[in-house]
CSV table of N, CA, C and O in Angstrom, one decimal:
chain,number,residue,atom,x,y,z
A,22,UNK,N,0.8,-1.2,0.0
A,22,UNK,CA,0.0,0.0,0.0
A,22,UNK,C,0.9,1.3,0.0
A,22,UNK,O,0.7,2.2,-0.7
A,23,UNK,N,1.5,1.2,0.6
A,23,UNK,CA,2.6,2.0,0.6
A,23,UNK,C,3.2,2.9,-0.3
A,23,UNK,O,3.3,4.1,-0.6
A,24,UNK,N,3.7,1.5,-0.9
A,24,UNK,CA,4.5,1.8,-2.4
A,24,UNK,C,3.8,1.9,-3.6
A,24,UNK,O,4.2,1.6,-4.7
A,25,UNK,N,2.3,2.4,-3.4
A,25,UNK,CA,1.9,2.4,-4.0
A,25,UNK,C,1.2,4.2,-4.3
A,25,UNK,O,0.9,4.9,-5.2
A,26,UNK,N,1.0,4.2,-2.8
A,26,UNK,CA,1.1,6.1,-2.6
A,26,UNK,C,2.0,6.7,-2.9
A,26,UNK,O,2.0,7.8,-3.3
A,27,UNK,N,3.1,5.9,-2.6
A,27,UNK,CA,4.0,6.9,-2.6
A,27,UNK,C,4.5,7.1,-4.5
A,27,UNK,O,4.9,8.1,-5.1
A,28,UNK,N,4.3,5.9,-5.0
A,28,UNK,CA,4.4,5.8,-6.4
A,28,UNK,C,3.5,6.7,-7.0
A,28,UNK,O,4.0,7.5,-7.8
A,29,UNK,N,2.3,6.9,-6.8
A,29,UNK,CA,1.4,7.4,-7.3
A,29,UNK,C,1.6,9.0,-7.5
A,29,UNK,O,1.4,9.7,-8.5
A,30,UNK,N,2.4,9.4,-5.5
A,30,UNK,CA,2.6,11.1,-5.6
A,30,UNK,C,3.6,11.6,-6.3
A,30,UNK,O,3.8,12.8,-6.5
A,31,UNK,N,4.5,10.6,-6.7
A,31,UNK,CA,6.2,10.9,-7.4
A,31,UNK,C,5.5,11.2,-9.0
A,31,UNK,O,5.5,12.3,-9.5
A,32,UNK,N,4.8,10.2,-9.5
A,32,UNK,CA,4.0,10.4,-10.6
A,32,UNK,C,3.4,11.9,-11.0
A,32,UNK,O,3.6,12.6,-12.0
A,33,UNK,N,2.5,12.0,-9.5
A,33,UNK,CA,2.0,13.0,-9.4
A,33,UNK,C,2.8,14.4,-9.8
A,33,UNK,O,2.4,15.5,-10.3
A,34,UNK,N,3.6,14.1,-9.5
A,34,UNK,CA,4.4,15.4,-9.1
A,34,UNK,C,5.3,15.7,-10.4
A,34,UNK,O,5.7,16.9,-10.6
A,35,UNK,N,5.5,14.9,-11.1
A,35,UNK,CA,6.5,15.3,-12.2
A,35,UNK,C,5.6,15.0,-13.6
A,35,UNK,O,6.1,14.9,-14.7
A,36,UNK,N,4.1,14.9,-13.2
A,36,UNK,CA,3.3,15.4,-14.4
A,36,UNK,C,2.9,16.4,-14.3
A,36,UNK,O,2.3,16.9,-15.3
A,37,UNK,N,3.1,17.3,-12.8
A,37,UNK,CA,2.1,18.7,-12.8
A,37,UNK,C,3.2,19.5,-13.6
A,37,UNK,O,2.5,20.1,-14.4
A,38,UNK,N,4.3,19.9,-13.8
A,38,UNK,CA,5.0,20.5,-14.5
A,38,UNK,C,4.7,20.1,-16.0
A,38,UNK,O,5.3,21.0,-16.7
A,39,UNK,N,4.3,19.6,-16.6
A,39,UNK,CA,4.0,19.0,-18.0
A,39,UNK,C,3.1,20.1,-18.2
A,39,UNK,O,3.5,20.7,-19.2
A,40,UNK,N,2.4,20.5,-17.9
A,40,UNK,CA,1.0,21.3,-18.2
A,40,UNK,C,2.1,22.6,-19.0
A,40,UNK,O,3.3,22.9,-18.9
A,41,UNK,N,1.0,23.1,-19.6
A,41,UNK,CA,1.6,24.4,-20.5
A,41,UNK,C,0.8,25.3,-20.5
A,41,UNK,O,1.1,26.4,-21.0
A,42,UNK,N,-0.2,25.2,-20.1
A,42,UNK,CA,-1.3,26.2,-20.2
A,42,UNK,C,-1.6,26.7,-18.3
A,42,UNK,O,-1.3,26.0,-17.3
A,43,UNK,N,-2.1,27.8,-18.3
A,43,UNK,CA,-2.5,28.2,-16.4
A,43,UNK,C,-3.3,27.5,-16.4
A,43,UNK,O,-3.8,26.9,-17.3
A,44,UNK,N,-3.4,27.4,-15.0
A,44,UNK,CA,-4.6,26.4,-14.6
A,44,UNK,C,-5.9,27.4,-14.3
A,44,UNK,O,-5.8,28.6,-13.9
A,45,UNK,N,-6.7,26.9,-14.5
A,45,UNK,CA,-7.9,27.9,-14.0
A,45,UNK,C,-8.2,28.0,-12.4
A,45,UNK,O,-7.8,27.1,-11.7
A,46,UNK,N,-8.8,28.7,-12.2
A,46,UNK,CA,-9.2,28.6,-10.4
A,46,UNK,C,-9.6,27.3,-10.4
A,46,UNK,O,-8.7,26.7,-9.9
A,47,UNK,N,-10.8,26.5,-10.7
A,47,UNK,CA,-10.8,25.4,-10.3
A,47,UNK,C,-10.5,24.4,-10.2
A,47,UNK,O,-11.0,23.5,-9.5
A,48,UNK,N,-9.2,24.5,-11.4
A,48,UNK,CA,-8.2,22.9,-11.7
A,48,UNK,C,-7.5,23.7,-10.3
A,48,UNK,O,-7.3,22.8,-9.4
A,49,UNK,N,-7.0,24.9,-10.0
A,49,UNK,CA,-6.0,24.9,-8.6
A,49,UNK,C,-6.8,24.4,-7.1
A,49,UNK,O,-6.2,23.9,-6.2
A,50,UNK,N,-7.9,24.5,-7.1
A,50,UNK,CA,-8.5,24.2,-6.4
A,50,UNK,C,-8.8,22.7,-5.9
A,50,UNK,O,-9.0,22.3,-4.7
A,51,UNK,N,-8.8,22.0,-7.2
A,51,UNK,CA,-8.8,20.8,-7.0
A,51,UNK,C,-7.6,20.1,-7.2
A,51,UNK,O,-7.6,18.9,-7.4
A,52,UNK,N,-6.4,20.9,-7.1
A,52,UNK,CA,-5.2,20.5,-7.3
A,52,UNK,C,-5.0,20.5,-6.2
A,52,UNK,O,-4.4,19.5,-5.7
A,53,UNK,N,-5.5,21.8,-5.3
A,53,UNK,CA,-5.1,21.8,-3.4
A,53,UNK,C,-5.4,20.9,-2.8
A,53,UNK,O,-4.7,20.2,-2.1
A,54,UNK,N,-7.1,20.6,-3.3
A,54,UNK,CA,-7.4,19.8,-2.1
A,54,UNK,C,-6.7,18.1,-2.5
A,54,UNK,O,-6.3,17.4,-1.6
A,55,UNK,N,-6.7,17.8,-3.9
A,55,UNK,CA,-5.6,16.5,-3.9
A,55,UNK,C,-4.0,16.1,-3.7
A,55,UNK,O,-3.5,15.0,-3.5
A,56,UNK,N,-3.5,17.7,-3.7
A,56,UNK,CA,-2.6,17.5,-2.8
A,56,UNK,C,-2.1,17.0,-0.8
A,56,UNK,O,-1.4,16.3,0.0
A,57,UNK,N,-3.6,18.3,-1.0
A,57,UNK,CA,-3.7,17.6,0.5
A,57,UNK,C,-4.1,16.5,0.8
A,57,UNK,O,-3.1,15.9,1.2
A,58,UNK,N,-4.9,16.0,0.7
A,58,UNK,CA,-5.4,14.7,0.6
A,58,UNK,C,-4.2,13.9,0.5
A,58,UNK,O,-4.2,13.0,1.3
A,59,UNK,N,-3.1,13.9,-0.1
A,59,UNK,CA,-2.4,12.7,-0.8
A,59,UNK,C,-1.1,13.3,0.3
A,59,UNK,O,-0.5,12.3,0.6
A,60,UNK,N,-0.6,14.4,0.8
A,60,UNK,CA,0.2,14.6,2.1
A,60,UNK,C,-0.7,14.3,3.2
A,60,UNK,O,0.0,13.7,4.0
A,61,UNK,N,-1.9,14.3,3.7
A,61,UNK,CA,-2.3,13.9,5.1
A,61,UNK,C,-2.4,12.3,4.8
A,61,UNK,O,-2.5,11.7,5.8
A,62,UNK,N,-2.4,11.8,3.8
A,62,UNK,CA,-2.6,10.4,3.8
A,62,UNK,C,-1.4,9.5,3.9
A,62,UNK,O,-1.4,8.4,4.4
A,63,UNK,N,-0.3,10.3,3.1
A,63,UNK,CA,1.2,9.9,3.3
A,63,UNK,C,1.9,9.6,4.8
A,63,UNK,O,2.3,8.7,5.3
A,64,UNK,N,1.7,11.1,5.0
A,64,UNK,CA,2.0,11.4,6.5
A,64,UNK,C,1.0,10.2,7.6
A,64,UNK,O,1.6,9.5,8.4
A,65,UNK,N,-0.2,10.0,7.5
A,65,UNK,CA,-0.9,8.8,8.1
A,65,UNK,C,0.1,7.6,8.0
A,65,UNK,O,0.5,6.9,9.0
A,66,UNK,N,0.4,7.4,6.7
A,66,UNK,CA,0.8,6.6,6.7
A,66,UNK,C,2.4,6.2,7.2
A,66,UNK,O,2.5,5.2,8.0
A,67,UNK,N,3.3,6.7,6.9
A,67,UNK,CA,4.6,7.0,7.5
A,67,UNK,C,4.6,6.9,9.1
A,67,UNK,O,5.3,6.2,9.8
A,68,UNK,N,3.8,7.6,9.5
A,68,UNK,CA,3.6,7.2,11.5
A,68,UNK,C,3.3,6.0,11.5
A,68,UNK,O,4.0,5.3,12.3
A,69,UNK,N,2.5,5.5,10.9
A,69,UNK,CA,1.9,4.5,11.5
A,69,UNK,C,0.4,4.8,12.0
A,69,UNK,O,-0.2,4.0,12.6
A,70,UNK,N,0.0,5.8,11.7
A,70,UNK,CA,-1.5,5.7,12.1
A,70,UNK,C,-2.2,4.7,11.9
A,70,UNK,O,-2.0,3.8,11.0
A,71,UNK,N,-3.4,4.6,12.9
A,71,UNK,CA,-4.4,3.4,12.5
A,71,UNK,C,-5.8,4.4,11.8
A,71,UNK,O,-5.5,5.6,11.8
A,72,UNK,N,-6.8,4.1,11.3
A,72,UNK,CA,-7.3,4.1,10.4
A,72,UNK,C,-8.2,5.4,10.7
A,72,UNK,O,-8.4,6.3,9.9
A,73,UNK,N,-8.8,5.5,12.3
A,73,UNK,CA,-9.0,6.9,12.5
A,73,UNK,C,-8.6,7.7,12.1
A,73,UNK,O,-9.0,8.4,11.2
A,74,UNK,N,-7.5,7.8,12.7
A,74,UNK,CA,-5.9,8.7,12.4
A,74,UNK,C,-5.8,8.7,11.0
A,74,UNK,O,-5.7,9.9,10.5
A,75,UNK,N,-5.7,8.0,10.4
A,75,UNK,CA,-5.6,8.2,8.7
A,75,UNK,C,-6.7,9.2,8.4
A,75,UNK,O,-6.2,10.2,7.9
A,76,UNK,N,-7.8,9.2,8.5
A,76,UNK,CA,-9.1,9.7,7.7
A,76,UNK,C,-8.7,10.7,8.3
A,76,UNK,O,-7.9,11.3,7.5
A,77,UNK,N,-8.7,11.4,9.6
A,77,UNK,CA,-8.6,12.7,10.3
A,77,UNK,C,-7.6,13.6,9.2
A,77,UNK,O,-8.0,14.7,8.8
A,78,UNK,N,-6.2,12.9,8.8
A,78,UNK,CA,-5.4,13.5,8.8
A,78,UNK,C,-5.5,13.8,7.3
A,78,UNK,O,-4.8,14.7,6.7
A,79,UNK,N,-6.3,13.0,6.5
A,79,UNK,CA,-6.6,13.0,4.9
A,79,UNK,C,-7.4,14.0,4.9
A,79,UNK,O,-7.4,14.6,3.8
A,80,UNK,N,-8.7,14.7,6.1
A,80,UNK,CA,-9.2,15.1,5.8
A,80,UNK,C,-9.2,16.6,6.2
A,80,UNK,O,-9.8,17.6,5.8
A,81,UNK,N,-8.1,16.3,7.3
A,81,UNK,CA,-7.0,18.1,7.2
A,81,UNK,C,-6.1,18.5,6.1
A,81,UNK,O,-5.8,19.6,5.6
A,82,UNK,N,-5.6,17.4,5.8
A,82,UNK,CA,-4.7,17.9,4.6
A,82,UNK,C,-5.9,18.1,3.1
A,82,UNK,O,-5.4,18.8,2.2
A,83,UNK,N,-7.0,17.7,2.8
A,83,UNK,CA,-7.9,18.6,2.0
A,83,UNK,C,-7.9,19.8,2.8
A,83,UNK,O,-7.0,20.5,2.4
A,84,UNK,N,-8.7,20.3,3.8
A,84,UNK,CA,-9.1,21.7,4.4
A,84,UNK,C,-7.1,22.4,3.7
A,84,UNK,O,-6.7,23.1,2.7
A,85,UNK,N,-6.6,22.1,4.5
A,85,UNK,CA,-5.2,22.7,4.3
A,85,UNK,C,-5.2,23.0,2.4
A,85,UNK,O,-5.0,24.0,1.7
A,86,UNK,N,-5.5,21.9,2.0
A,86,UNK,CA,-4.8,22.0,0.1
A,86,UNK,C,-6.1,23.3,-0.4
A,86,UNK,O,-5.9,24.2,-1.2
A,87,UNK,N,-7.3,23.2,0.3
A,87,UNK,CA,-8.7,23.8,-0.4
A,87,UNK,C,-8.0,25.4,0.3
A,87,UNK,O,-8.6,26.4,-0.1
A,88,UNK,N,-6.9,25.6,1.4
A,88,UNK,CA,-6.5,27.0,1.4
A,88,UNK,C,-6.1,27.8,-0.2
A,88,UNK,O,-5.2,27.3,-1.0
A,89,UNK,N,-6.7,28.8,-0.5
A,89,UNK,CA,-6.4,29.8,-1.6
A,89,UNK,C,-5.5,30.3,-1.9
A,89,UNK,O,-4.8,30.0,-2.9
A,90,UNK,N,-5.0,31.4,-0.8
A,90,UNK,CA,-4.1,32.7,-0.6
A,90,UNK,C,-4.2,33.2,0.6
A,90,UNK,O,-5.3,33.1,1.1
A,91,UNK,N,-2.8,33.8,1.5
A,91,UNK,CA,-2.5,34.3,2.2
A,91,UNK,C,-2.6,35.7,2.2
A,91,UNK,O,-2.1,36.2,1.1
A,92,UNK,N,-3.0,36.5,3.0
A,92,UNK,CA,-2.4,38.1,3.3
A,92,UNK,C,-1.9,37.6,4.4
A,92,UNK,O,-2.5,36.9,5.2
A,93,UNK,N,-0.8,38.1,4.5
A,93,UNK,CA,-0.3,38.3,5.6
A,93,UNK,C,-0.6,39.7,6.0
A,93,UNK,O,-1.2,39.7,7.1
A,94,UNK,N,-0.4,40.8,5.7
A,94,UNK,CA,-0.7,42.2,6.1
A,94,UNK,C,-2.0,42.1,7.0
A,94,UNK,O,-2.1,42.7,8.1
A,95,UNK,N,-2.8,41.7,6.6
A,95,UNK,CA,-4.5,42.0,6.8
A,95,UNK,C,-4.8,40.0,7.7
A,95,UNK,O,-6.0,39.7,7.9
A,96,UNK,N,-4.0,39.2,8.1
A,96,UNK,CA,-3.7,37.9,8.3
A,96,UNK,C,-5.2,37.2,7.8
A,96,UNK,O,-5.9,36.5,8.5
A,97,UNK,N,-5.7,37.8,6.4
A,97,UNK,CA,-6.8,36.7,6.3
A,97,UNK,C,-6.3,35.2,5.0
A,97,UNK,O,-5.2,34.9,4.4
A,98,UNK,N,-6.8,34.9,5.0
A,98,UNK,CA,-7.0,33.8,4.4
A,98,UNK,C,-8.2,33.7,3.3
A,98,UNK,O,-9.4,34.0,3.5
A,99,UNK,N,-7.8,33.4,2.4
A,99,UNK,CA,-8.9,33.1,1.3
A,99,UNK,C,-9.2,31.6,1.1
A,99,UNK,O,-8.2,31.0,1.0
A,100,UNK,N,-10.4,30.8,0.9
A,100,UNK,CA,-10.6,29.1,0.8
A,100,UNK,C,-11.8,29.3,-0.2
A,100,UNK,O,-12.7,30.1,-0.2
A,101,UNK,N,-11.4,28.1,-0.9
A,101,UNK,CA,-12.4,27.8,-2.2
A,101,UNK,C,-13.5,27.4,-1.7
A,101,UNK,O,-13.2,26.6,-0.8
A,102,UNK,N,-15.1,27.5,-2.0
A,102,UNK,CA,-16.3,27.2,-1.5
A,102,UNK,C,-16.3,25.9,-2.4
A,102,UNK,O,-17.0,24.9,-2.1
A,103,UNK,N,-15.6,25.9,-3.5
A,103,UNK,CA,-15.9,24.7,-5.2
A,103,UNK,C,-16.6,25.1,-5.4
A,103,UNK,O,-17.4,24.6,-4.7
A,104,UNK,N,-17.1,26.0,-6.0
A,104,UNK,CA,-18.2,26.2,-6.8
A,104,UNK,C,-17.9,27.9,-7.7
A,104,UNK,O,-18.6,28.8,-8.2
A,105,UNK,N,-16.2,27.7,-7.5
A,105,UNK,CA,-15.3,29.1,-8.4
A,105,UNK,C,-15.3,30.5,-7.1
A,105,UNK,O,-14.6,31.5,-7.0
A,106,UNK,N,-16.3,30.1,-6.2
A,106,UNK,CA,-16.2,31.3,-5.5
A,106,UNK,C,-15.5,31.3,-4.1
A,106,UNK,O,-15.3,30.2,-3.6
A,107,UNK,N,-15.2,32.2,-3.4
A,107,UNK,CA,-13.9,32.2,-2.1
A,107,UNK,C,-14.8,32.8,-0.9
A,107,UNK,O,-15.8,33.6,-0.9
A,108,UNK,N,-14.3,32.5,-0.2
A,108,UNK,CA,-14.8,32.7,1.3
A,108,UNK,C,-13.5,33.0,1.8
A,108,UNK,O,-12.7,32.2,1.6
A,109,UNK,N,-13.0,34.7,3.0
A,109,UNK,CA,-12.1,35.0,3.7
A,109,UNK,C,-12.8,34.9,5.3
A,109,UNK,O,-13.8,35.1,5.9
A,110,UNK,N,-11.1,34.2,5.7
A,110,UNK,CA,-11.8,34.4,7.3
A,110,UNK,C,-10.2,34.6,7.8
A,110,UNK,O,-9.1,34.6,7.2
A,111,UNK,N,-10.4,34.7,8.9
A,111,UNK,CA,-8.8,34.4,9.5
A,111,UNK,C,-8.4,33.6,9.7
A,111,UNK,O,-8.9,32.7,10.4
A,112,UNK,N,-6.9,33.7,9.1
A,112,UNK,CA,-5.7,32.7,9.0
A,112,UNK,C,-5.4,32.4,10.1
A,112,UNK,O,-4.9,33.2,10.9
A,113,UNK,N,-5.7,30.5,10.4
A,113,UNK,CA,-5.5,30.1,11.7
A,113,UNK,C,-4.0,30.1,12.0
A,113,UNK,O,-3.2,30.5,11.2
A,114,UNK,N,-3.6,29.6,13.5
A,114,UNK,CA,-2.1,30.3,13.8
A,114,UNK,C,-1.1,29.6,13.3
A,114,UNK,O,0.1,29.9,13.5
C-alpha cells in the first residue's frame, strides 16, 4: 500500500509540470485539495496511524490543500467554497 502512494505522488508530481497552459481557479482548487489529501494520507501513513488517524489527517490535509491565498498584512485567508467562488476568514495560527 505504501509503495503504491507513494508511487502514485512521485508520478504526481512530475506530471504537474507538463501542463503548459495556467490552470484555471478550479483545476488549482482541485489541485489543493488533492494534494492535501495525498500529504495527510502519506504522513498517516509513515507514522503508523491506524485508520482513524488516517481519515482525520486525509481530511485536514484537504481543508489545508482547499487553502487559496495568504495576506499576511490584513492575516486573512482566502478558501475555495468549489463552486469558483472564495470565502475570507482568518488565517488560523
Amino acid at each position: 500500500m505504501k509503495k503504491t502512494i507513494l508511487t502514485l505522488a512521485c508520478v504526481a508530481t512530475l506530471a504537474l509540470p507538463a501542463c503548459n497552459r495556467p490552470l484555471t481557479d478550479q483545476e488549482k482548487t482541485i489541485v489543493g485539495g488533492v494534494a492535501g489529501i495525498g500529504a495527510g494520507l502519506i504522513t498517516a501513513n509513515a507514522i503508523g496511524a491506524n485508520k482513524n488517524w488516517t481519515v482525520l489527517t486525509t481530511l485536514a490535509g484537504a481543508a489545508a490543500g482547499l487553502l487559496v491565498a495568504r495576506n499576511y498584512h490584513t492575516n486573512q485567508c482566502a478558501y475555495s467554497n468549489g463552486d469558483g467562488t472564495y470565502r475570507t476568514r482568518p488565517c488560523p495560527v
